[in-house]
Amino acid sequence: MGSLRLTLCTALLAVTALATPAAHAADGAAIAVTPSTPAPGTDIALRVSGCADRTGTAVSAAFVADVRLTGVDGALVGETRVRTELRAGSYGVQVTCGDMSHKTAVTVVQEPSPHTSPVAPVQAGGGGTAHLAAADARAAGPGTAQAVTGLVLAGVAAAAVVLRRVRRSRGTD
């Protein structure tokens, strides 16, 4: 299951990296950030082409941690997360691979993020059934048909117990 997950994540990363327009650094290297304008707390992917080395590092004040870039299909790729406390604006990104250094910028936009916890009380347990307890118990209780059915079933069960005991005492069971 782990290798399937890795394969699907890599395929998704490759598709999104190829579909995103690249920011060209001043020295000709292409640096793609996906999504191109992330919001604070968003996971992002970086793709750098034009580096001869198979590994590299991307550093930015916008990132939670430095990005370790590894070679995939002639380019360097890596993932990180944008800091959650950032304000909207442009933040510099410095990519280092071997003895070369490339610079670009990532534009962080301020978007409302979905709530990570419930914003209203969840109707569960006793709180969720309170409206049922408020109903009049006599109006919602069993009717005559249910009472008669219950008595008939109890009588059948009692008769079965008595017959079973009689057979055991005679030894025919």
PDB file of C-alpha atoms in Angstrom:
ATOM      1  CA  MET A   1       0.000   0.000   0.000  1.00  0.00           C
ATOM      2  CA  GLY A   2       2.891   2.346   0.752  1.00  0.00           C
ATOM      3  CA  SER A   3       4.435   2.000  -2.710  1.00  0.00           C
ATOM      4  CA  LEU A   4       1.062   2.664  -4.362  1.00  0.00           C
ATOM      5  CA  ARG A   5       0.659   5.821  -2.282  1.00  0.00           C
ATOM      6  CA  LEU A   6       4.185   6.944  -3.180  1.00  0.00           C
ATOM      7  CA  THR A   7       3.567   6.279  -6.874  1.00  0.00           C
ATOM      8  CA  LEU A   8       0.304   8.229  -6.878  1.00  0.00           C
ATOM      9  CA  CYS A   9       1.826  11.156  -4.967  1.00  0.00           C
ATOM     10  CA  THR A  10       4.790  11.291  -7.335  1.00  0.00           C
ATOM     11  CA  ALA A  11       2.494  11.189 -10.362  1.00  0.00           C
ATOM     12  CA  LEU A  12       0.334  13.971  -8.919  1.00  0.00           C
ATOM     13  CA  LEU A  13       3.413  16.041  -8.156  1.00  0.00           C
ATOM     14  CA  ALA A  14       4.744  15.561 -11.694  1.00  0.00           C
ATOM     15  CA  VAL A  15       1.414  16.489 -13.304  1.00  0.00           C
ATOM     16  CA  THR A  16       0.955  19.619 -11.202  1.00  0.00           C
ATOM     17  CA  ALA A  17       4.566  20.682 -11.667  1.00  0.00           C
ATOM     18  CA  LEU A  18       4.317  20.345 -15.435  1.00  0.00           C
ATOM     19  CA  ALA A  19       0.964  22.166 -15.565  1.00  0.00           C
ATOM     20  CA  THR A  20       2.234  25.181 -13.576  1.00  0.00           C
ATOM     21  CA  PRO A  21       3.974  28.065 -15.273  1.00  0.00           C
ATOM     22  CA  ALA A  22       7.574  28.339 -14.145  1.00  0.00           C
ATOM     23  CA  ALA A  23       9.213  31.410 -12.672  1.00  0.00           C
ATOM     24  CA  HIS A  24      12.475  31.986 -14.486  1.00  0.00           C
ATOM     25  CA  ALA A  25      15.374  32.962 -12.293  1.00  0.00           C
ATOM     26  CA  ALA A  26      17.780  35.681 -13.425  1.00  0.00           C
ATOM     27  CA  ASP A  27      20.409  33.107 -14.488  1.00  0.00           C
ATOM     28  CA  GLY A  28      18.090  31.047 -16.729  1.00  0.00           C
ATOM     29  CA  ALA A  29      17.019  28.306 -14.297  1.00  0.00           C
ATOM     30  CA  ALA A  30      13.282  27.568 -14.223  1.00  0.00           C
ATOM     31  CA  ILE A  31      11.714  27.335 -10.768  1.00  0.00           C
ATOM     32  CA  ALA A  32       8.076  26.254 -10.562  1.00  0.00           C
ATOM     33  CA  VAL A  33       6.042  26.616  -7.364  1.00  0.00           C
ATOM     34  CA  THR A  34       2.770  24.695  -7.164  1.00  0.00           C
ATOM     35  CA  PRO A  35       0.320  26.215  -6.366  1.00  0.00           C
ATOM     36  CA  SER A  36       1.743  29.417  -7.821  1.00  0.00           C
ATOM     37  CA  THR A  37       0.082  31.667  -5.200  1.00  0.00           C
ATOM     38  CA  PRO A  38      -0.285  29.619  -2.009  1.00  0.00           C
ATOM     39  CA  ALA A  39      -2.135  30.659   1.128  1.00  0.00           C
ATOM     40  CA  PRO A  40      -0.579  30.401   4.607  1.00  0.00           C
ATOM     41  CA  GLY A  41      -0.542  26.760   5.789  1.00  0.00           C
ATOM     42  CA  THR A  42      -0.681  25.358   2.245  1.00  0.00           C
ATOM     43  CA  ASP A  43       1.521  22.452   1.146  1.00  0.00           C
ATOM     44  CA  ILE A  44       3.553  23.424  -1.910  1.00  0.00           C
ATOM     45  CA  ALA A  45       5.777  21.640  -4.411  1.00  0.00           C
ATOM     46  CA  LEU A  46       8.911  23.074  -6.001  1.00  0.00           C
ATOM     47  CA  ARG A  47      10.392  21.981  -9.325  1.00  0.00           C
ATOM     48  CA  VAL A  48      13.735  23.353 -10.476  1.00  0.00           C
ATOM     49  CA  SER A  49      15.124  22.698 -13.940  1.00  0.00           C
ATOM     50  CA  GLY A  50      18.512  23.847 -15.165  1.00  0.00           C
ATOM     51  CA  CYS A  51      20.625  22.379 -12.331  1.00  0.00           C
ATOM     52  CA  ALA A  52      23.278  19.814 -13.212  1.00  0.00           C
ATOM     53  CA  ASP A  53      23.406  18.267  -9.715  1.00  0.00           C
ATOM     54  CA  ARG A  54      21.027  15.579  -8.487  1.00  0.00           C
ATOM     55  CA  THR A  55      20.306  17.303  -5.151  1.00  0.00           C
ATOM     56  CA  GLY A  56      19.704  20.832  -3.956  1.00  0.00           C
ATOM     57  CA  THR A  57      18.106  23.011  -1.301  1.00  0.00           C
ATOM     58  CA  ALA A  58      15.449  25.737  -1.427  1.00  0.00           C
ATOM     59  CA  VAL A  59      15.347  28.280   1.398  1.00  0.00           C
ATOM     60  CA  SER A  60      12.730  30.944   2.093  1.00  0.00           C
ATOM     61  CA  ALA A  61      11.309  32.828   5.057  1.00  0.00           C
ATOM     62  CA  ALA A  62       7.894  31.710   3.783  1.00  0.00           C
ATOM     63  CA  PHE A  63       8.663  27.995   4.285  1.00  0.00           C
ATOM     64  CA  VAL A  64       8.246  26.044   7.505  1.00  0.00           C
ATOM     65  CA  ALA A  65      11.564  24.286   6.801  1.00  0.00           C
ATOM     66  CA  ASP A  66      14.242  24.250   4.127  1.00  0.00           C
ATOM     67  CA  VAL A  67      13.259  22.138   1.128  1.00  0.00           C
ATOM     68  CA  ARG A  68      15.480  19.196   0.193  1.00  0.00           C
ATOM     69  CA  LEU A  69      15.359  18.871  -3.581  1.00  0.00           C
ATOM     70  CA  THR A  70      16.103  15.564  -5.293  1.00  0.00           C
ATOM     71  CA  GLY A  71      16.548  14.693  -8.960  1.00  0.00           C
ATOM     72  CA  VAL A  72      13.547  13.362 -10.874  1.00  0.00           C
ATOM     73  CA  ASP A  73      13.444  13.259 -14.714  1.00  0.00           C
ATOM     74  CA  GLY A  74      16.199  15.844 -15.199  1.00  0.00           C
ATOM     75  CA  ALA A  75      14.810  18.313 -12.662  1.00  0.00           C
ATOM     76  CA  LEU A  76      14.958  18.801  -8.901  1.00  0.00           C
ATOM     77  CA  VAL A  77      11.708  18.468  -6.934  1.00  0.00           C
ATOM     78  CA  GLY A  78      10.717  18.855  -3.294  1.00  0.00           C
ATOM     79  CA  GLU A  79       7.787  19.693  -1.035  1.00  0.00           C
ATOM     80  CA  THR A  80       7.241  21.946   1.969  1.00  0.00           C
ATOM     81  CA  ARG A  81       4.538  23.947   3.719  1.00  0.00           C
ATOM     82  CA  VAL A  82       4.002  27.708   3.846  1.00  0.00           C
ATOM     83  CA  ARG A  83       4.137  29.141   7.382  1.00  0.00           C
ATOM     84  CA  THR A  84       0.670  29.615   8.834  1.00  0.00           C
ATOM     85  CA  GLU A  85       1.430  32.989  10.438  1.00  0.00           C
ATOM     86  CA  LEU A  86       2.557  34.719   7.213  1.00  0.00           C
ATOM     87  CA  ARG A  87       0.931  37.841   5.860  1.00  0.00           C
ATOM     88  CA  ALA A  88       0.114  38.207   2.182  1.00  0.00           C
ATOM     89  CA  GLY A  89       3.064  39.347   0.086  1.00  0.00           C
ATOM     90  CA  SER A  90       6.068  38.309  -1.944  1.00  0.00           C
ATOM     91  CA  TYR A  91       8.816  36.229  -0.301  1.00  0.00           C
ATOM     92  CA  GLY A  92      12.206  35.434  -1.792  1.00  0.00           C
ATOM     93  CA  VAL A  93      13.210  31.837  -2.522  1.00  0.00           C
ATOM     94  CA  GLN A  94      16.870  30.884  -2.933  1.00  0.00           C
ATOM     95  CA  VAL A  95      17.621  27.564  -4.593  1.00  0.00           C
ATOM     96  CA  THR A  96      21.108  26.120  -4.273  1.00  0.00           C
ATOM     97  CA  CYS A  97      22.292  23.169  -6.324  1.00  0.00           C
ATOM     98  CA  GLY A  98      25.980  22.380  -6.365  1.00  0.00           C
ATOM     99  CA  ASP A  99      27.932  25.601  -6.656  1.00  0.00           C
ATOM    100  CA  MET A 100      25.065  27.481  -8.375  1.00  0.00           C
ATOM    101  CA  SER A 101      22.468  29.639  -6.671  1.00  0.00           C
ATOM    102  CA  HIS A 102      19.119  30.660  -8.206  1.00  0.00           C
ATOM    103  CA  LYS A 103      16.661  33.220  -6.837  1.00  0.00           C
ATOM    104  CA  THR A 104      12.956  33.739  -7.402  1.00  0.00           C
ATOM    105  CA  ALA A 105       9.941  34.780  -5.355  1.00  0.00           C
ATOM    106  CA  VAL A 106       6.743  33.172  -4.157  1.00  0.00           C
ATOM    107  CA  THR A 107       3.609  35.273  -3.672  1.00  0.00           C
ATOM    108  CA  VAL A 108       1.567  34.317  -0.624  1.00  0.00           C
ATOM    109  CA  VAL A 109      -2.113  35.307  -0.727  1.00  0.00           C
ATOM    110  CA  GLN A 110      -4.394  35.670   2.254  1.00  0.00           C
ATOM    111  CA  GLU A 111      -7.344  33.340   1.847  1.00  0.00           C
ATOM    112  CA  PRO A 112      -9.769  32.251   4.519  1.00  0.00           C
ATOM    113  CA  SER A 113      -8.830  28.766   5.604  1.00  0.00           C
ATOM    114  CA  PRO A 114     -11.395  26.086   6.382  1.00  0.00           C
ATOM    115  CA  HIS A 115     -11.990  25.474  10.055  1.00  0.00           C
ATOM    116  CA  THR A 116      -9.952  22.635  11.510  1.00  0.00           C
ATOM    117  CA  SER A 117     -12.376  22.116  14.382  1.00  0.00           C
ATOM    118  CA  PRO A 118     -16.153  22.347  14.646  1.00  0.00           C
ATOM    119  CA  VAL A 119     -17.471  25.895  14.740  1.00  0.00           C
ATOM    120  CA  ALA A 120     -20.721  24.869  16.409  1.00  0.00           C
ATOM    121  CA  PRO A 121     -21.482  22.185  18.965  1.00  0.00           C
ATOM    122  CA  VAL A 122     -21.864  18.764  17.435  1.00  0.00           C
ATOM    123  CA  GLN A 123     -25.211  17.189  18.191  1.00  0.00           C
ATOM    124  CA  ALA A 124     -23.986  13.921  19.652  1.00  0.00           C
ATOM    125  CA  GLY A 125     -24.741  11.959  22.781  1.00  0.00           C
ATOM    126  CA  GLY A 126     -27.356  13.363  25.140  1.00  0.00           C
ATOM    127  CA  GLY A 127     -27.091  16.812  23.586  1.00  0.00           C
ATOM    128  CA  GLY A 128     -28.144  15.529  20.194  1.00  0.00           C
ATOM    129  CA  THR A 129     -31.144  13.652  21.547  1.00  0.00           C
ATOM    130  CA  ALA A 130     -32.432  16.378  23.845  1.00  0.00           C
ATOM    131  CA  HIS A 131     -35.230  17.288  21.446  1.00  0.00           C
ATOM    132  CA  LEU A 132     -36.502  13.696  21.653  1.00  0.00           C
ATOM    133  CA  ALA A 133     -36.640  13.787  25.454  1.00  0.00           C
ATOM    134  CA  ALA A 134     -38.719  16.955  25.348  1.00  0.00           C
ATOM    135  CA  ALA A 135     -41.572  15.142  23.570  1.00  0.00           C
ATOM    136  CA  ASP A 136     -44.460  13.861  25.681  1.00  0.00           C
ATOM    137  CA  ALA A 137     -43.659  10.242  26.555  1.00  0.00           C
ATOM    138  CA  ARG A 138     -47.334   9.241  26.742  1.00  0.00           C
ATOM    139  CA  ALA A 139     -48.043  10.520  23.239  1.00  0.00           C
ATOM    140  CA  ALA A 140     -45.069   8.690  21.721  1.00  0.00           C
ATOM    141  CA  GLY A 141     -45.327   5.461  23.779  1.00  0.00           C
ATOM    142  CA  PRO A 142     -46.457   2.016  22.568  1.00  0.00           C
ATOM    143  CA  GLY A 143     -50.104   1.538  21.663  1.00  0.00           C
ATOM    144  CA  THR A 144     -52.533  -1.264  22.429  1.00  0.00           C
ATOM    145  CA  ALA A 145     -51.358  -3.393  19.493  1.00  0.00           C
ATOM    146  CA  GLN A 146     -47.750  -3.389  20.731  1.00  0.00           C
ATOM    147  CA  ALA A 147     -48.853  -4.248  24.286  1.00  0.00           C
ATOM    148  CA  VAL A 148     -50.960  -7.218  23.116  1.00  0.00           C
ATOM    149  CA  THR A 149     -48.151  -8.480  20.870  1.00  0.00           C
ATOM    150  CA  GLY A 150     -45.695  -8.278  23.778  1.00  0.00           C
ATOM    151  CA  LEU A 151     -48.018 -10.202  26.095  1.00  0.00           C
ATOM    152  CA  VAL A 152     -48.603 -12.928  23.487  1.00  0.00           C
ATOM    153  CA  LEU A 153     -44.848 -13.352  22.927  1.00  0.00           C
ATOM    154  CA  ALA A 154     -44.201 -13.488  26.678  1.00  0.00           C
ATOM    155  CA  GLY A 155     -46.918 -16.155  27.023  1.00  0.00           C
ATOM    156  CA  VAL A 156     -45.399 -18.244  24.216  1.00  0.00           C
ATOM    157  CA  ALA A 157     -41.969 -18.011  25.847  1.00  0.00           C
ATOM    158  CA  ALA A 158     -43.368 -19.036  29.234  1.00  0.00           C
ATOM    159  CA  ALA A 159     -45.207 -22.004  27.674  1.00  0.00           C
ATOM    160  CA  ALA A 160     -42.019 -23.139  25.916  1.00  0.00           C
ATOM    161  CA  VAL A 161     -40.106 -23.045  29.221  1.00  0.00           C
ATOM    162  CA  VAL A 162     -42.794 -25.057  31.006  1.00  0.00           C
ATOM    163  CA  LEU A 163     -42.943 -27.693  28.240  1.00  0.00           C
ATOM    164  CA  ARG A 164     -39.146 -27.995  28.249  1.00  0.00           C
ATOM    165  CA  ARG A 165     -39.083 -28.585  32.024  1.00  0.00           C
ATOM    166  CA  VAL A 166     -41.826 -31.189  31.814  1.00  0.00           C
ATOM    167  CA  ARG A 167     -39.951 -33.134  29.125  1.00  0.00           C
ATOM    168  CA  ARG A 168     -36.712 -33.022  31.125  1.00  0.00           C
ATOM    169  CA  SER A 169     -38.399 -34.297  34.252  1.00  0.00           C
ATOM    170  CA  ARG A 170     -39.861 -37.255  32.298  1.00  0.00           C
ATOM    171  CA  GLY A 171     -36.494 -37.941  30.628  1.00  0.00           C
ATOM    172  CA  THR A 172     -37.818 -37.778  27.078  1.00  0.00           C
ATOM    173  CA  ASP A 173     -35.588 -34.942  26.069  1.00  0.00           C
TER     174      ASP A 173
END
